[in-house]
Amino acid sequence: MSSAPLLELSGVDLSYGPYRALFGVSFTVSARAAVALVGSNGSGKTSVARVVSGLVRARAGSIRFDGRDVTRWPAWRIARAGLVHVPEGRSVLGSLTVEENLLLGLEGLAGRHGGAGALERAYSMFPRLSDRRRQLAGTLSGGEQRMLALGRAVAVPEQLLVVDELSLGLSPTVVDEIFSGLREILASGTSLLVIEQHVERVLALAERVVVLAHGRVAGEGPAGELAGVLSSLRPSPGRPEPPTSAAGGGLA
Amino acid sequence: MTELLSYVLPGVPYGCVYALMAAGLVLTYRASGVFNLAFGAQAYVSALLFSVVVQEGAGTWWAFVLSVVVAGPVMGLLLDGVVFRYTRGAPPLVRLVPALGLMIAIPSVAQMLAGTSTRVPASFVLRPNQVYFHLAGSAVSGEEIGTTLVAFASVAALAALLRSRRLGLRMRAVVESPRMAELHGVRSDAVGSLAWSISSLFAALAGVLLAPIYAQLNASNFTALLVAAIAAAAVGGLESLPLTLVGGIAIGVAQQVIGGYLPSGTILSSGLRPAFPFLVLAVLLVGRRSLRHDGRLDDPLAGCDPPMASLRPAPRMAEVALGAKAFTVALGAAVVAIAVAVVPGNWEFTFTQAAVLSIVMLSITLLTGLAGQISLGQAVFAGAGAFTAGQLAAHFGLPVLAGVLAGGLVAGMLGAIVALPTLSLGGISVGLLTLSFALLADNVLFLYSWSGNGATGLSVPRPKLGGLSFAGTGAFFGLSLVILGIVSGAVVLVRGGTVGRQLAAIRGSETGAASIGIDVARLRIVAFTLSAVIAGVGGALYASLEQSVSPNDFNYQFSLVYVVVVAAVGVYSVAGAIEAALAYTVLLQLVGSLPGRYSSLVALVFGLVALGYVRHPEGVVTYAQSWVLDRAEQLARFLQRDRASGAEAG
């Protein structure tokens, strides 16, 4: 691969009306690589995803995708250039059927691609979707909705997939299914930018980690090396709480 | 049978035009979630343009191309690009007010541009008056055939377009969430623009087709057309185009049949024909589940928008809050003092009108601002109050002040009755139901001698209280201020009390309010009733000020105007209502003192207000308040810091 990164943010500032969300965020995602974006609630992870996909416009700084400056591009143009953003929470169009959701993505992103083969790819990765192709997407369970959202990226392999809190509110077995899907997508050559609460899982998937805190990049490095930075930001969910010295002090 | 057919057949072309409009309404609603009430106005503009071009001597087909094929889509693109693109996913009131403003503004501006000379509508389909054949004994004219064919072909073409995967699918995606659709690579703005230009083409076509039926082009005919179209769209559940077509034709035919069979000469028969679509709409709104709520899913990506501006700017610093309060009181006192002392005689009346109108406006503050319910029928409650006071004074010699109270009570009862069918409705549906109620009052309810007494109207004397007479305008002004003060105080008390907080909860989320034990239905009735009482008091007072009133003083247009004015100035505060009334009456008075050809300036202001409202849904006054308060706080902070650093240095 060439040395130029697939996605490059440099000095990105973002605000919602009077509220600043991002302060000079810079990092890169290389081609065929997976980057994890972690940080506590309110640290700006979702804002990064939104600014990358063009849902909100950066106030300053620049975003380059696939060698082009996309900072001022509208979302649909960025999507057609090969960047799929699966937003947090409800990430499908509920008033469309499963198949229509997939078709919408296909037609918009790649009118040139044959539809049938693309649909089959999505259905073969998530067979449950195939059973429900005529069902309204809004009536799917949370896990099935995330599968559908991922299925879009599978149907037409794109260059970069940005996923925001895919595992939120899902049962562990479904999360397994979703993560194996992500692994497959990565193996097929699509880069990933993963925002995730399950830090262990995402560290197993991604080779690099970017840590956000208060809208700024607090640290960045290979996945293995960042455990220290992470534990300083918040206790890992898997580990027991440290001895209750603080609580005890409060009671005393 | 032949007689029935002779009524049915002429109804079909009317119905087809309703269906054309309705199809356009459905399309914009599907593609942008906007219930475009300016649609009738767009049809009017095209009909006007068509007539003008024909009268200037151009051929009918050229006129058709210019007024329908060109002007229709261009109007749609303008409306979408300048106004409605920015209201997607906004709350119902924010989607409705710009449409109302444009509904009022567009016809007047068009009239101003077309000149005041009477325009006789021309027809373009076949040869209008030639009878082509007879069907069951009825003559069928070329125009009737043409209208029917054009309507069927257009609706069929639109249905085919929406069936197509490319456009239909995208449109459904865009209406659910423009942003989510963009993430799928769909150009949401382009899809929206396309939908608006096609639907506006339909409005233009309907206007040009319908115009020859009237002897003279008149904007209010097109409002009636709009309501009939809304009813037809409601038959189709705002979704199905074939059902919409059926609904439109059924309404058109039913109107003719009613006109044919009801005994002529009574108010019911002359009123029921125009009012029939409103009745249909009201019944459908209450009866059809799919119409009860907006039926729109929340946009999951709404979080990308900056948070909405505060509805009631509250300064964080105590000094600034105190200063703001003092300033408001001083300003109010100054306005009253100037009105009393300095203002020349003819303005005294204007300020009195403003004070009385403020009371009516406060009814909207309570209902829409506090409770979040949209009523497009407030003028009916004001009218009910006025006519009650007038009838009681005329027949029972009741003193006018007692009549004002009685008017409030009667209006309140009417409000409670109107509230009942709205209980199962949400958002814009409540507005549409109250609008059909207002039109029903205009066409039937207010025409009887026991109510508004038709065009003749009623005379209402100025009040007396013991030895005090309020016959002079100055004294009446004082009285109005006292009553305005009482009503304002009542609204402030309601807002600050338990009911006010419960109403605020309902405004936020009815489900949420119910979950903390608030009886939503009861509270909505209370809000409607209180608001109607206030409107009734204001209306009765207005009648006494004018000394003679007729249903025309309270027709549906006033209901719409009031909502637009109050919403644009600030619907959440008492000050907003008073400033709205003041601005409106002063504007009318100023424009009234200009030569006649400037009378459209009022409408122009309305159009601008609608545009401004899209940017600042919290209201002009609220926006200005926030702006001033922000600056004041910055200044106060700066001064404090200055003092602090000065103290440190010393």
mmCIF file of N, CA and C in Angstrom, chain B residues 24 27 83 144 162 164 187 203 226 242 249 266 353 357 398 420 445 448 492 507 522 562 564 574 579:
data_model
loop_
_atom_site.group_PDB
_atom_site.id
_atom_site.type_symbol
_atom_site.label_atom_id
_atom_site.label_comp_id
_atom_site.label_asym_id
_atom_site.label_seq_id
_atom_site.Cartn_x
_atom_site.Cartn_y
_atom_site.Cartn_z
ATOM 1 N N GLY B 24 -50.534 16.710 -4.960
ATOM 2 C CA GLY B 24 -49.376 17.552 -4.679
ATOM 3 C C GLY B 24 -49.107 17.671 -3.191
ATOM 4 N N LEU B 27 -47.553 14.572 -1.921
ATOM 5 C CA LEU B 27 -46.156 14.454 -2.346
ATOM 6 C C LEU B 27 -45.233 15.277 -1.447
ATOM 7 N N VAL B 83 -37.323 28.326 2.384
ATOM 8 C CA VAL B 83 -38.050 28.138 3.643
ATOM 9 C C VAL B 83 -38.038 26.693 4.127
ATOM 10 N N GLU B 144 -64.998 20.334 -19.086
ATOM 11 C CA GLU B 144 -65.177 19.260 -18.108
ATOM 12 C C GLU B 144 -64.415 18.007 -18.531
ATOM 13 N N LEU B 162 -43.705 7.541 -8.345
ATOM 14 C CA LEU B 162 -43.425 7.175 -6.959
ATOM 15 C C LEU B 162 -43.224 5.675 -6.812
ATOM 16 N N SER B 164 -41.610 3.936 -8.883
ATOM 17 C CA SER B 164 -40.276 3.610 -9.374
ATOM 18 C C SER B 164 -39.331 3.528 -8.189
ATOM 19 N N ARG B 187 -28.917 12.209 -2.295
ATOM 20 C CA ARG B 187 -28.861 13.673 -2.180
ATOM 21 C C ARG B 187 -30.209 14.158 -1.658
ATOM 22 N N ALA B 203 -50.004 21.982 -8.174
ATOM 23 C CA ALA B 203 -50.799 23.099 -7.653
ATOM 24 C C ALA B 203 -51.103 24.076 -8.775
ATOM 25 N N LEU B 226 -58.042 24.590 -1.326
ATOM 26 C CA LEU B 226 -57.012 23.952 -0.517
ATOM 27 C C LEU B 226 -57.633 23.017 0.516
ATOM 28 N N PRO B 242 -54.274 6.666 -5.418
ATOM 29 C CA PRO B 242 -55.578 6.274 -5.969
ATOM 30 C C PRO B 242 -56.728 6.650 -5.043
ATOM 31 N N ILE B 249 -62.777 13.184 -6.044
ATOM 32 C CA ILE B 249 -63.980 13.122 -6.892
ATOM 33 C C ILE B 249 -65.229 12.977 -6.034
ATOM 34 N N THR B 266 -81.919 28.450 2.438
ATOM 35 C CA THR B 266 -81.599 28.423 3.862
ATOM 36 C C THR B 266 -80.089 28.548 4.048
ATOM 37 N N GLN B 353 -57.077 49.339 20.199
ATOM 38 C CA GLN B 353 -57.193 48.080 19.450
ATOM 39 C C GLN B 353 -56.082 47.118 19.850
ATOM 40 N N LEU B 357 -56.576 43.530 21.278
ATOM 41 C CA LEU B 357 -56.057 42.407 20.499
ATOM 42 C C LEU B 357 -55.045 41.601 21.320
ATOM 43 N N LEU B 398 -78.440 43.377 28.785
ATOM 44 C CA LEU B 398 -77.371 43.084 29.745
ATOM 45 C C LEU B 398 -76.264 44.122 29.581
ATOM 46 N N LEU B 420 -62.645 18.390 22.829
ATOM 47 C CA LEU B 420 -62.937 16.947 22.942
ATOM 48 C C LEU B 420 -62.464 16.145 21.729
ATOM 49 N N LEU B 445 -72.109 28.520 11.054
ATOM 50 C CA LEU B 445 -72.429 28.799 12.455
ATOM 51 C C LEU B 445 -72.681 30.280 12.736
ATOM 52 N N TYR B 448 -76.310 32.703 11.369
ATOM 53 C CA TYR B 448 -77.677 32.757 11.878
ATOM 54 C C TYR B 448 -77.935 34.055 12.625
ATOM 55 N N VAL B 492 -49.763 34.653 33.690
ATOM 56 C CA VAL B 492 -48.515 34.486 34.445
ATOM 57 C C VAL B 492 -48.735 33.535 35.617
ATOM 58 N N ARG B 507 -46.191 19.776 26.874
ATOM 59 C CA ARG B 507 -45.562 20.352 25.686
ATOM 60 C C ARG B 507 -44.301 19.566 25.339
ATOM 61 N N ARG B 522 -57.429 15.665 30.459
ATOM 62 C CA ARG B 522 -58.093 16.692 31.262
ATOM 63 C C ARG B 522 -57.372 18.030 31.099
ATOM 64 N N TYR B 562 -53.331 35.656 13.497
ATOM 65 C CA TYR B 562 -52.954 35.748 14.906
ATOM 66 C C TYR B 562 -51.843 34.759 15.242
ATOM 67 N N VAL B 564 -49.648 33.354 13.282
ATOM 68 C CA VAL B 564 -48.364 33.713 12.663
ATOM 69 C C VAL B 564 -47.712 34.853 13.431
ATOM 70 N N VAL B 574 -45.817 36.541 27.845
ATOM 71 C CA VAL B 574 -46.884 37.532 27.842
ATOM 72 C C VAL B 574 -46.439 38.748 27.027
ATOM 73 N N GLU B 579 -46.570 42.552 22.466
ATOM 74 C CA GLU B 579 -45.784 43.177 21.403
ATOM 75 C C GLU B 579 -46.306 42.778 20.026
#
